[in-house]
Short mmCIF file of C-alpha atoms in Angstrom, two decimals:
data_model
loop_
_atom_site.label_atom_id
_atom_site.label_comp_id
_atom_site.label_asym_id
_atom_site.label_seq_id
_atom_site.Cartn_x
_atom_site.Cartn_y
_atom_site.Cartn_z
CA MET A 1 0.00 0.00 0.00
CA VAL A 2 2.81 2.43 0.91
CA SER A 3 4.73 1.70 -2.29
CA SER A 4 1.64 2.27 -4.45
CA THR A 5 0.99 5.61 -2.68
CA ILE A 6 4.60 6.67 -3.30
CA ALA A 7 4.35 5.59 -6.95
CA LEU A 8 1.08 7.52 -7.40
CA HIS A 9 2.67 10.60 -5.80
CA GLY A 10 5.62 10.27 -8.17
CA VAL A 11 3.32 10.06 -11.19
CA VAL A 12 1.38 13.15 -10.07
CA VAL A 13 4.60 15.15 -9.52
CA ALA A 14 6.05 14.03 -12.86
CA THR A 15 2.81 14.90 -14.67
CA PHE A 16 2.76 18.36 -13.12
CA ALA A 17 6.43 18.88 -14.07
CA VAL A 18 5.77 17.90 -17.70
CA ILE A 19 2.73 20.19 -17.93
CA ALA A 20 4.60 23.09 -16.32
CA CYS A 21 7.65 22.66 -18.54
CA SER A 22 5.65 22.33 -21.74
CA ALA A 23 3.49 25.39 -21.12
CA GLU A 24 4.26 28.39 -23.32
CA GLU A 25 4.35 30.65 -20.28
CA GLN A 26 5.70 29.52 -16.94
CA ILE A 27 3.04 28.88 -14.33
CA PRO A 28 3.91 31.04 -11.31
CA VAL A 29 4.45 29.14 -8.08
CA LEU A 30 3.09 30.87 -5.00
CA GLY A 31 6.07 32.28 -3.12
CA GLY A 32 8.44 31.14 -5.87
CA TRP A 33 10.92 33.07 -7.99
CA GLN A 34 9.66 34.57 -11.22
CA LYS A 35 11.76 35.48 -14.24
CA HIS A 36 11.34 39.03 -15.54
CA ASN A 37 12.24 40.30 -18.99
CA GLN A 38 14.67 43.10 -18.18
CA VAL A 39 14.29 44.81 -21.54
CA ALA A 40 10.55 44.47 -22.13
CA ASN A 41 8.94 47.73 -23.25
CA ARG A 42 12.31 49.48 -23.30
CA GLU A 43 14.33 50.97 -26.13
CA PHE A 44 17.62 51.75 -24.36
CA PHE A 45 19.87 50.20 -21.71
CA ASP A 46 20.28 51.93 -18.36
CA THR A 47 23.70 53.10 -17.21
CA VAL A 48 25.21 54.35 -13.96
CA LEU A 49 25.00 58.11 -13.62
CA GLU A 50 26.57 58.64 -10.20
CA ILE A 51 27.83 56.64 -7.21
CA VAL A 52 25.92 57.94 -4.17
CA ASP A 53 27.38 55.89 -1.31
CA VAL A 54 29.71 52.94 -0.69
CA GLU A 55 29.93 50.98 2.55
CA SER A 56 32.02 47.95 3.48
CA GLN A 57 31.83 45.37 6.24
CA THR A 58 34.61 42.95 7.11
CA VAL A 59 33.28 39.47 7.84
CA ALA A 60 34.59 36.16 6.47
CA GLY A 61 35.58 38.25 3.46
CA THR A 62 34.17 41.69 2.72
CA ASN A 63 30.60 42.80 2.11
CA TYR A 64 30.10 45.91 0.00
CA ARG A 65 26.92 47.95 -0.35
CA ILE A 66 26.96 50.39 -3.27
CA LYS A 67 24.18 52.92 -3.85
CA PHE A 68 24.04 54.58 -7.27
CA LYS A 69 21.83 56.61 -9.59
CA ILE A 70 20.93 55.25 -13.01
CA THR A 71 19.58 56.86 -16.15
CA GLU A 72 18.77 55.78 -19.68
CA SER A 73 21.83 55.37 -21.90
CA THR A 74 22.43 56.12 -25.56
CA CYS A 75 22.69 52.39 -26.40
CA PRO A 76 19.61 50.66 -27.82
CA ILE A 77 18.80 47.24 -26.35
CA THR A 78 19.23 45.79 -29.84
CA ALA A 79 22.99 46.52 -29.63
CA ALA A 80 25.61 45.08 -27.29
CA TYR A 81 26.09 47.06 -24.07
CA ASN A 82 29.53 48.63 -23.71
CA LYS A 83 30.26 50.76 -20.64
CA ALA A 84 32.72 52.90 -22.60
CA THR A 85 30.24 53.90 -25.30
CA CYS A 86 26.84 53.64 -23.55
CA LEU A 87 26.78 57.14 -22.16
CA PRO A 88 23.90 58.77 -20.25
CA LYS A 89 21.30 60.34 -22.54
CA SER A 90 20.80 63.06 -19.95
CA ARG A 91 22.62 63.95 -16.77
CA GLU A 92 19.51 65.81 -15.61
CA THR A 93 17.12 62.85 -15.39
CA ILE A 94 17.63 60.23 -12.69
CA LYS A 95 15.62 57.15 -13.63
CA ASP A 96 16.21 55.27 -10.39
CA VAL A 97 18.38 54.93 -7.30
CA CYS A 98 19.66 51.38 -6.87
CA THR A 99 21.60 49.51 -4.20
CA ALA A 100 23.79 46.48 -4.88
CA ALA A 101 25.22 44.26 -2.16
CA ILE A 102 28.34 42.28 -3.07
CA THR A 103 30.26 39.68 -1.06
CA ASP A 104 33.95 39.21 -1.85
CA VAL A 105 35.95 36.30 -0.42
CA PRO A 106 39.30 36.63 -2.23
CA TRP A 107 41.00 33.52 -0.85
CA THR A 108 38.20 31.36 -2.30
CA LYS A 109 37.99 33.48 -5.48
CA VAL A 110 34.29 34.10 -4.85
CA ARG A 111 32.67 37.45 -5.65
CA GLU A 112 28.88 37.36 -5.58
CA LEU A 113 26.05 39.83 -6.02
CA THR A 114 23.88 39.04 -2.98
CA SER A 115 21.11 41.60 -3.53
CA PHE A 116 20.05 44.28 -5.98
CA THR A 117 17.15 46.67 -5.42
CA CYS A 118 15.94 49.89 -7.00
CA GLU A 119 13.65 52.46 -5.44
CA GLY A 120 11.72 52.97 -8.68
CA SER A 121 11.36 56.73 -8.92
CA THR A 122 12.07 58.88 -11.95
CA VAL A 123 13.33 62.34 -10.97
CA SER A 124 14.34 65.27 -13.18
CA HIS A 125 16.59 68.08 -12.00
#
């Protein structure tokens, strides 16, 4: 009885996995991660306008928190992004203020982006 219950559970899980993987759009899982198209409805890449603040914390390695302003660049999303040529379209318009947290453990050769958030406000000066 137990083995048939386990087998039935396995069939249900496998069926759900096949349906979910074959769907044209991913079925969102409650509380799960969702993939976002970073360039949907956009014509140009964003670029860093100004570094606002940098903090560091020494732990088993070093944690960095970098706050910066971004704005729309001159590079269309149809081209390859290049930090040397993708210049700000305007230095007067701040599209967003973002914060990136990075952990660096040099002796293990690990550098990892641990969080990235943006406040989501467009401001013109």
